[in-house]
Short mmCIF file of C-alpha atoms in Angstrom, two decimals:
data_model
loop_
_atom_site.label_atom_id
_atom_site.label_comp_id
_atom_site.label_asym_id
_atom_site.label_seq_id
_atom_site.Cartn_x
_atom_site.Cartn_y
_atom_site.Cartn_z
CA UNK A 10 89.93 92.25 112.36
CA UNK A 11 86.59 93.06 114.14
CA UNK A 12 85.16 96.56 112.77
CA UNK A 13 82.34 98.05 114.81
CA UNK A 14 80.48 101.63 114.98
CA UNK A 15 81.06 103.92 117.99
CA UNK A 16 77.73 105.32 118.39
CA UNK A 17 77.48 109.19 120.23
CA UNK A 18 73.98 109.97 119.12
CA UNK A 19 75.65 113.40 118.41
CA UNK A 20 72.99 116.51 118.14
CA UNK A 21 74.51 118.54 115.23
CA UNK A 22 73.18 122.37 115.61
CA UNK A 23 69.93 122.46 113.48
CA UNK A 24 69.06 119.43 114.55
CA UNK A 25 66.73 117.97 117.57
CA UNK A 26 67.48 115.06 120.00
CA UNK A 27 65.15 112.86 118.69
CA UNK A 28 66.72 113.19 115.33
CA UNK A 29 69.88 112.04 116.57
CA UNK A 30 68.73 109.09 118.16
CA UNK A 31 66.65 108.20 115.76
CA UNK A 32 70.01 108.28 113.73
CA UNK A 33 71.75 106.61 116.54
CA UNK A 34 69.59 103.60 116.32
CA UNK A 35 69.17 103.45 112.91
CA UNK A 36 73.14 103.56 112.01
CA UNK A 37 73.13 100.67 114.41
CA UNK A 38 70.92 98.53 112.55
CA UNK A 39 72.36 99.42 109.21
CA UNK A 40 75.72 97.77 111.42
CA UNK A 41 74.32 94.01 111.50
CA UNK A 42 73.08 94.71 108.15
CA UNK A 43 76.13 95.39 106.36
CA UNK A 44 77.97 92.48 108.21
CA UNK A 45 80.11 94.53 111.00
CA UNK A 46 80.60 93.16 114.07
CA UNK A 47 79.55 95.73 116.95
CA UNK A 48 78.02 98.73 118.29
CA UNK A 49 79.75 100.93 121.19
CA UNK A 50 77.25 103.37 122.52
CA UNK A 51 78.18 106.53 124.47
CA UNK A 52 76.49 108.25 127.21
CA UNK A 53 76.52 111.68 128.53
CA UNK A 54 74.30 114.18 130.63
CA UNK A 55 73.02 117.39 129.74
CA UNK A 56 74.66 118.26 126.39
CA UNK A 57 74.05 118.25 123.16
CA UNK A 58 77.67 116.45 122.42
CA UNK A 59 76.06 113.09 122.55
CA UNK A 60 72.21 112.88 123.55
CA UNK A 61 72.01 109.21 124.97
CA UNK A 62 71.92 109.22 128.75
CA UNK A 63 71.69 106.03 129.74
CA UNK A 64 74.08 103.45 126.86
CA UNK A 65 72.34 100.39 128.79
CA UNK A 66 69.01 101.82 127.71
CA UNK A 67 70.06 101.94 124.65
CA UNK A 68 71.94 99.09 124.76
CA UNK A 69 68.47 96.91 125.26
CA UNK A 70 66.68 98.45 122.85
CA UNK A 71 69.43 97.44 120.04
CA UNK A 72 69.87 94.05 121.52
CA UNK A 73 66.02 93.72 120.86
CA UNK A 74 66.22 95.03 117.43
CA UNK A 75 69.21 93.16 116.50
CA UNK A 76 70.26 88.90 116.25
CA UNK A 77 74.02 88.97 115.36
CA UNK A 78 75.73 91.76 116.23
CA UNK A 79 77.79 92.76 119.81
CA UNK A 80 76.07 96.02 121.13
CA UNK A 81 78.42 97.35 123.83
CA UNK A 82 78.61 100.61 126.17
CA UNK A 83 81.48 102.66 125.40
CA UNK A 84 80.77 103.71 128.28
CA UNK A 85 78.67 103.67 131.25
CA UNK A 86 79.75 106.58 133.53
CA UNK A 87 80.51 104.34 136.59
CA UNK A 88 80.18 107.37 139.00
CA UNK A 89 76.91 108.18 137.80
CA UNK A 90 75.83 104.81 138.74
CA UNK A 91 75.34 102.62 141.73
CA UNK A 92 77.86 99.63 141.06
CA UNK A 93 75.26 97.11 141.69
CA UNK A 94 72.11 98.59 139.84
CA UNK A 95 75.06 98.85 136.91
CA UNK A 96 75.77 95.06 137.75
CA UNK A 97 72.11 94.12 137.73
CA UNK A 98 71.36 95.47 134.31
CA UNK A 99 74.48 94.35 132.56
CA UNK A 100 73.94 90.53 133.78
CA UNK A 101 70.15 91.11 132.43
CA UNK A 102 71.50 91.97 129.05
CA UNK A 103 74.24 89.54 129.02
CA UNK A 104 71.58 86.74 129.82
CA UNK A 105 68.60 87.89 127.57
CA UNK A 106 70.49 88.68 124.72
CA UNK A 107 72.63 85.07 124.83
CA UNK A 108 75.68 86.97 125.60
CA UNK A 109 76.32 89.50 123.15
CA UNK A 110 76.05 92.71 125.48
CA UNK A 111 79.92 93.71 126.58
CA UNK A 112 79.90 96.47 128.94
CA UNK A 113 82.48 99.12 128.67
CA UNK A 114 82.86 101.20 131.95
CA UNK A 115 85.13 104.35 132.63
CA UNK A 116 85.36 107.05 134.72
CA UNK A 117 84.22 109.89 132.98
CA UNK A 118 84.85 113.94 133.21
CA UNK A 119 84.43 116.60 136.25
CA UNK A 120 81.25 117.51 134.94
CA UNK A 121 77.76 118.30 136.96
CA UNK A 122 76.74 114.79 136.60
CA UNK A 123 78.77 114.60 139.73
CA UNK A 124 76.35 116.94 141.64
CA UNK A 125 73.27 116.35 140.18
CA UNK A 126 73.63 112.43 140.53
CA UNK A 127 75.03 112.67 143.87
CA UNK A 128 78.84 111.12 143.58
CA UNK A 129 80.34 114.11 144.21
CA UNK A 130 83.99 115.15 143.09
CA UNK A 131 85.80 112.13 144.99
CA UNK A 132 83.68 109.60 142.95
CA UNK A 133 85.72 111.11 140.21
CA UNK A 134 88.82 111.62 141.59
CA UNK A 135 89.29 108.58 143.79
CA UNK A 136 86.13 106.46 143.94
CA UNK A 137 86.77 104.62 140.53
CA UNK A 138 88.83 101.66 141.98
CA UNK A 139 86.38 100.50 144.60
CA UNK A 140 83.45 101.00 142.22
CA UNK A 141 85.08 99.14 139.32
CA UNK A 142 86.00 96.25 142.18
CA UNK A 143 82.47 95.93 143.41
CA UNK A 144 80.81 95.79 139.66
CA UNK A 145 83.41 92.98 138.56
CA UNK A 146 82.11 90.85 142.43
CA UNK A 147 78.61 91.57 141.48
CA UNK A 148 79.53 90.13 137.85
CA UNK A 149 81.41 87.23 139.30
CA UNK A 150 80.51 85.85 142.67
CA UNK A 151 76.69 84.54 144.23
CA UNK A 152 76.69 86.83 147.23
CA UNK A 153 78.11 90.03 147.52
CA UNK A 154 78.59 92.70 150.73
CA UNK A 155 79.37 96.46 150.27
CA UNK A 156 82.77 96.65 152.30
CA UNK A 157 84.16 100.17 151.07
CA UNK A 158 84.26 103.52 152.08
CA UNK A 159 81.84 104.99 149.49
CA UNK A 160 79.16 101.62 149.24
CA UNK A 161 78.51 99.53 152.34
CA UNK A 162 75.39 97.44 152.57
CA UNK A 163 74.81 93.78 154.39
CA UNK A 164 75.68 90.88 152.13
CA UNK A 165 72.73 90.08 149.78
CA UNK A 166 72.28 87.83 146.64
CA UNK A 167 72.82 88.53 142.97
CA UNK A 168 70.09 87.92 141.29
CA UNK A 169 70.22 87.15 138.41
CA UNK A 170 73.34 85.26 138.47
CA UNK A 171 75.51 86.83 135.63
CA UNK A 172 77.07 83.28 135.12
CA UNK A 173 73.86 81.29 134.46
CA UNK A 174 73.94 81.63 130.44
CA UNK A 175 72.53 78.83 128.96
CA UNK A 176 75.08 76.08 128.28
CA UNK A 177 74.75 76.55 124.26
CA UNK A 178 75.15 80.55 124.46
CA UNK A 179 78.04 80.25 126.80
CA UNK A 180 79.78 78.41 124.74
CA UNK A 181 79.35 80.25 121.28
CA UNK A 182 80.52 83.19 123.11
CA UNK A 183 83.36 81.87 125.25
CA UNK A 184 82.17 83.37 128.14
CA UNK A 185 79.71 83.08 131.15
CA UNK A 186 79.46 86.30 132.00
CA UNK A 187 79.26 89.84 130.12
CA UNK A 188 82.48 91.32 129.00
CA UNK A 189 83.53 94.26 131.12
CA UNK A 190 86.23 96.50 129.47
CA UNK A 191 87.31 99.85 130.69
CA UNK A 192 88.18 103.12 129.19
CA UNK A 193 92.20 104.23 129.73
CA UNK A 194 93.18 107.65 129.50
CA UNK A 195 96.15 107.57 131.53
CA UNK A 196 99.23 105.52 132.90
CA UNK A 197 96.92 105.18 136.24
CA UNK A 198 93.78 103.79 134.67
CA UNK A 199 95.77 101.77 132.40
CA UNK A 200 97.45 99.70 135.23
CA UNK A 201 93.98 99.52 137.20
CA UNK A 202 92.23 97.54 134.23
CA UNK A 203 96.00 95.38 133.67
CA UNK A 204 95.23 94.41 137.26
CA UNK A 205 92.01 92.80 136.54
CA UNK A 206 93.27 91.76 133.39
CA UNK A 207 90.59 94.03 131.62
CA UNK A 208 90.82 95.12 128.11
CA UNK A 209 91.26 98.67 127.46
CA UNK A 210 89.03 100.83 125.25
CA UNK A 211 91.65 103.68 123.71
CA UNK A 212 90.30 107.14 122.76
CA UNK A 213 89.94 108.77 119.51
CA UNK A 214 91.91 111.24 120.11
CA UNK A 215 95.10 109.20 120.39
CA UNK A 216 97.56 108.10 117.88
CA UNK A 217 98.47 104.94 117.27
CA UNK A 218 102.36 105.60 118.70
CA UNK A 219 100.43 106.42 121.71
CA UNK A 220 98.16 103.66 121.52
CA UNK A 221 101.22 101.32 121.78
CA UNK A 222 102.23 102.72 124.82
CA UNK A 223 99.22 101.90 126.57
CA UNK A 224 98.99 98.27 125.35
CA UNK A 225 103.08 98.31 126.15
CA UNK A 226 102.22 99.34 129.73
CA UNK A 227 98.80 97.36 130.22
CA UNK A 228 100.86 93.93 129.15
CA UNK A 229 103.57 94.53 131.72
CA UNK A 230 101.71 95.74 134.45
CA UNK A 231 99.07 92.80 133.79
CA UNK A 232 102.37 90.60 133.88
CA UNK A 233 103.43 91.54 137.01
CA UNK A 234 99.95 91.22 138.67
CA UNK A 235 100.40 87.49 137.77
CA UNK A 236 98.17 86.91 134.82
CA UNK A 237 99.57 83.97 132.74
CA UNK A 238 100.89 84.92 129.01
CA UNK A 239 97.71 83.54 127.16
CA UNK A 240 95.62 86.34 128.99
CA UNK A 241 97.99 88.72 128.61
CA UNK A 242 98.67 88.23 125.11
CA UNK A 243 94.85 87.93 124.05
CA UNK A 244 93.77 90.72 125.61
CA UNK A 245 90.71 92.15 123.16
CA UNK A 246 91.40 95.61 123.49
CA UNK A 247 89.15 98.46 121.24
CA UNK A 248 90.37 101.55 119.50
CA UNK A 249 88.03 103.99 119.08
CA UNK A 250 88.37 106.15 115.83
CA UNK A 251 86.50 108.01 113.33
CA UNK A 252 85.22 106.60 109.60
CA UNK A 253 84.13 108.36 106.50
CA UNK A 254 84.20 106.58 103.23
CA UNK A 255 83.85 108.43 100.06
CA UNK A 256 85.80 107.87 96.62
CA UNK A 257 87.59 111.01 96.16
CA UNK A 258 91.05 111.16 97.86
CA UNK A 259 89.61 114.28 99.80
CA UNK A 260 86.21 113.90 99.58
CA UNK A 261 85.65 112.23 103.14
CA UNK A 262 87.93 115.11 105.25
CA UNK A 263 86.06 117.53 103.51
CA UNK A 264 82.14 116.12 104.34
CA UNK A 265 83.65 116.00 108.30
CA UNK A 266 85.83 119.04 108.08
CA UNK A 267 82.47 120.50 106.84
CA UNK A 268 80.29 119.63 109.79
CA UNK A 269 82.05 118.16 112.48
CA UNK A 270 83.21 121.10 114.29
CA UNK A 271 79.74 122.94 114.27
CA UNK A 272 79.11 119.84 116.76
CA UNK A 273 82.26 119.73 118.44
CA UNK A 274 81.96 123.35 119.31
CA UNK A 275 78.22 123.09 120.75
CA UNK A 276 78.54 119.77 122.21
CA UNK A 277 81.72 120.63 123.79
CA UNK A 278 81.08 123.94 125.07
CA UNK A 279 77.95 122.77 126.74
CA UNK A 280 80.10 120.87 129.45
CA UNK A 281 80.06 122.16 133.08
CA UNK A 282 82.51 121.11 135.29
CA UNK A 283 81.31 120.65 138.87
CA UNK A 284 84.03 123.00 140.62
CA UNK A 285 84.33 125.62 138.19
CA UNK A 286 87.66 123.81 137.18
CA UNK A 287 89.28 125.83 134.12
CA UNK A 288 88.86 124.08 130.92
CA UNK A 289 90.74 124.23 127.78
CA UNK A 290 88.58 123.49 124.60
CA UNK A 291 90.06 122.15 121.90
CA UNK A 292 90.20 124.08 118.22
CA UNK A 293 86.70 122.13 116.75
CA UNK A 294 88.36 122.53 112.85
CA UNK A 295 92.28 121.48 114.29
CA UNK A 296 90.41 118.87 116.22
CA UNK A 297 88.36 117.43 112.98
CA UNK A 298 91.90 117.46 111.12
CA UNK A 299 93.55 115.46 113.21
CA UNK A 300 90.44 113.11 113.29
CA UNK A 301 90.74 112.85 109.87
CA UNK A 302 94.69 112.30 109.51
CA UNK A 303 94.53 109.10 111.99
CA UNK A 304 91.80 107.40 110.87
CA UNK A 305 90.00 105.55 108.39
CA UNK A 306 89.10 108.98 106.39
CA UNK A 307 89.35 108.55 102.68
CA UNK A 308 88.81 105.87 99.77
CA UNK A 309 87.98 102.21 100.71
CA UNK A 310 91.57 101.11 100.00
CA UNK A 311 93.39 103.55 102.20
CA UNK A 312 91.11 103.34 105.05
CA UNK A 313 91.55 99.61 104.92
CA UNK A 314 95.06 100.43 104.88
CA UNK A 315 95.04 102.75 108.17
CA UNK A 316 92.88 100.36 110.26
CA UNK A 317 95.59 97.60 108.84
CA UNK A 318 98.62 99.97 109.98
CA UNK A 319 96.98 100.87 113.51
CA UNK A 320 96.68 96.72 114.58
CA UNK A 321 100.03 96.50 113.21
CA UNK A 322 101.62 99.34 115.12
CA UNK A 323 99.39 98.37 118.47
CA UNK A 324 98.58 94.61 118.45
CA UNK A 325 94.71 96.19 118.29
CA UNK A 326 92.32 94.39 116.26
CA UNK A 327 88.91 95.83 117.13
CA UNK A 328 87.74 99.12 116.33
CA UNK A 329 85.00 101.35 117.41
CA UNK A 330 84.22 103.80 114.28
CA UNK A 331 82.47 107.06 114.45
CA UNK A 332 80.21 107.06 111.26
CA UNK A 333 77.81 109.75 112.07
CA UNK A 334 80.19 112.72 111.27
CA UNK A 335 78.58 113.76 108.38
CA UNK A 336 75.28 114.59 110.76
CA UNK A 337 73.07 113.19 107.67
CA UNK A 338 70.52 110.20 108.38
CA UNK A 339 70.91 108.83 105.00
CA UNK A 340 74.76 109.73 104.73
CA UNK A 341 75.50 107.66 107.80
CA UNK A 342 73.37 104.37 106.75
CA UNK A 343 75.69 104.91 103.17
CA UNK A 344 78.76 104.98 105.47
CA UNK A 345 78.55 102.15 107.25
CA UNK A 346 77.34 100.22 104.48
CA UNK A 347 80.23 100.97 102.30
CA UNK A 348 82.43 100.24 105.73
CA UNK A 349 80.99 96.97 105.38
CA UNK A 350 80.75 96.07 101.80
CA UNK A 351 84.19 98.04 100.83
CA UNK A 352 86.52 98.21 103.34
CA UNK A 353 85.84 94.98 105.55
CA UNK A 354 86.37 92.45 102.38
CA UNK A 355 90.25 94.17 102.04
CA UNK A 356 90.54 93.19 105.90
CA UNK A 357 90.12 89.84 105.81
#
């Protein structure tokens, strides 16, 4: 079982955006500290939802800070982003960091981003594929040429070379180049990343019935793309959730249901979608319930037992955790330490 933190850098009303990353960072480092094995870091634009806008930024910064732990995005807005500028920075991490940078890519809302970085709605709505295709050659090969209808430019060289980890680091991680995993939210996306035999990262938002759905549908459409059963059946996909450890049975639901949808409901109804597309919000307290009914919300033993139940349900064995619900600098640190020191040992 590989526990991590799902980092949002969330601005909780009161509060400024430097206290939330200074939060961010800070719950990240507290991660390595109290023995957990990554850190997924979230980016949006222009709301207070999350106040990191650039998770490879970030990502450097806590690879700097850090010597043990993963740091991953969860995600990079690929149509925000040039495929190859994307490519270039996540080979620079991979190689400077001795491989422990995994970069999570998805595909991200309808939101203004669109207009004010220049994709436009079709980078949403169909531009993902060729973008995703052009990262993973950029990641991959020595030369590459821009042959789509969005990004065409004369062949040039990578540089650097994603695959030119040193031979010691390449082999403690497995890998020559940086992980690439994508974010699923639907049957679509699900059989784009089983194509490329790319794990999945699964939302918080989604059950773990629903959760084994995805997996169901990523391991046969991976199957019939030809992937052999060893790739297919090791698949490392990530379920993101939500963790608050306290010793009371209802002690943790009530420190989120107490402050998690003051954020939900300014970070959420900050978003503007690019066409004036109508939007339904969800209820912030229903939302924060639910939160708290799937996941890891509660005493030590029974969020053990959840994140136990979910890979046993899904076949999922890493997990993303939102700790900074309580909004709370010290809270959080206490969080993750006691998701370190009290629920990881009954995990293992």
């Amino acid at each position: 079982m590989r526990i991590g933190t799902f980092v949002l850098a969330a601005q909780f009303p009161g509060q400024g955006p430097g206290e939330a990353l200074h939060r961010a960072v800070r719950s990240a480092e507290a991660a390595e500290e109290s023995g957990l094995d990554s850190v997924w870091l979230a980016e949006h634009h222009f709301v207070p939802y999350g106040v990191c806008p650039s998770a490879t930024t970030l990502a450097a910064l806590l690879l700097g800070r850090t010597r043990r732990i993963r740091v991953g995005t969860a995600v990079s807005v690929l149509p925000n982003h040039h495929p190859v500028a994307l490519g270039e920075q996540a080979a620079l991490l991979h190689l400077t960091s001795g491989g422990r940078f995994s970069l999570g890519v998805g595909r991200g809302g309808p939101w203004v981003d669109l207009e004010v970085f220049g994709g436009g709605l079709d980078a949403y709505e169909n531009g993902f594929p060729e973008a995703l295709e052009l990262l993973l050659d950029w990641l991959r090969e020595s030369r590459v040429a821009g042959r789509g209808e969005r990004f065409g430019f004369r062949e040039v060289a990578v540089v650097p070379r994603a695959d030119e980890l040193l031979d010691g680091a390449a082999e403690a991680t497995g890998t020559s180049g940086p992980e690439v995993i994508v974010a699923c939210t639907s049957p679509k996306s699900v059989r784009l990343a089983a194509g490329r035999a790319l794990p999945m990262l699964l939302g918080m938002h989604c059950g773990d019935e629903e959760k084994a759905e995805m997996v169901a549908l990523w391991r046969t459409a991976a199957r019939e793309a030809g992937h052999p059963p060893e790739v297919v059946e090791g698949a490392a996909h990530v379920s993101a959730g939500v963790a608050q450890i306290a010793d009371g049975p209802g002690d943790a639901t009530e420190t989120l249901v107490k402050t998690m949808p003051g954020w939900l409901r300014q970070g959420l109804d900050a978003h503007v979608t690019v066409d004036a597309r109508h939007r339904v919000m969800r209820d912030p307290v229903a939302y924060t319930e639910l939160l708290c009914a799937l996941h890891p919300v509660g005493p030590p033993k029974l969020a053990a037992d959840r994140l136990a139940a979910t890979a046993e349900r899904t076949g999922i064995t890493r997990f993303a955790l939102l700790v900074e619900g309580s909004g709370d600098l010290a809270a959080t640190e206490e969080n993750v330490r006691r998701l370190g020191a009290d629920v990881l040992p009954l995990l293992t």
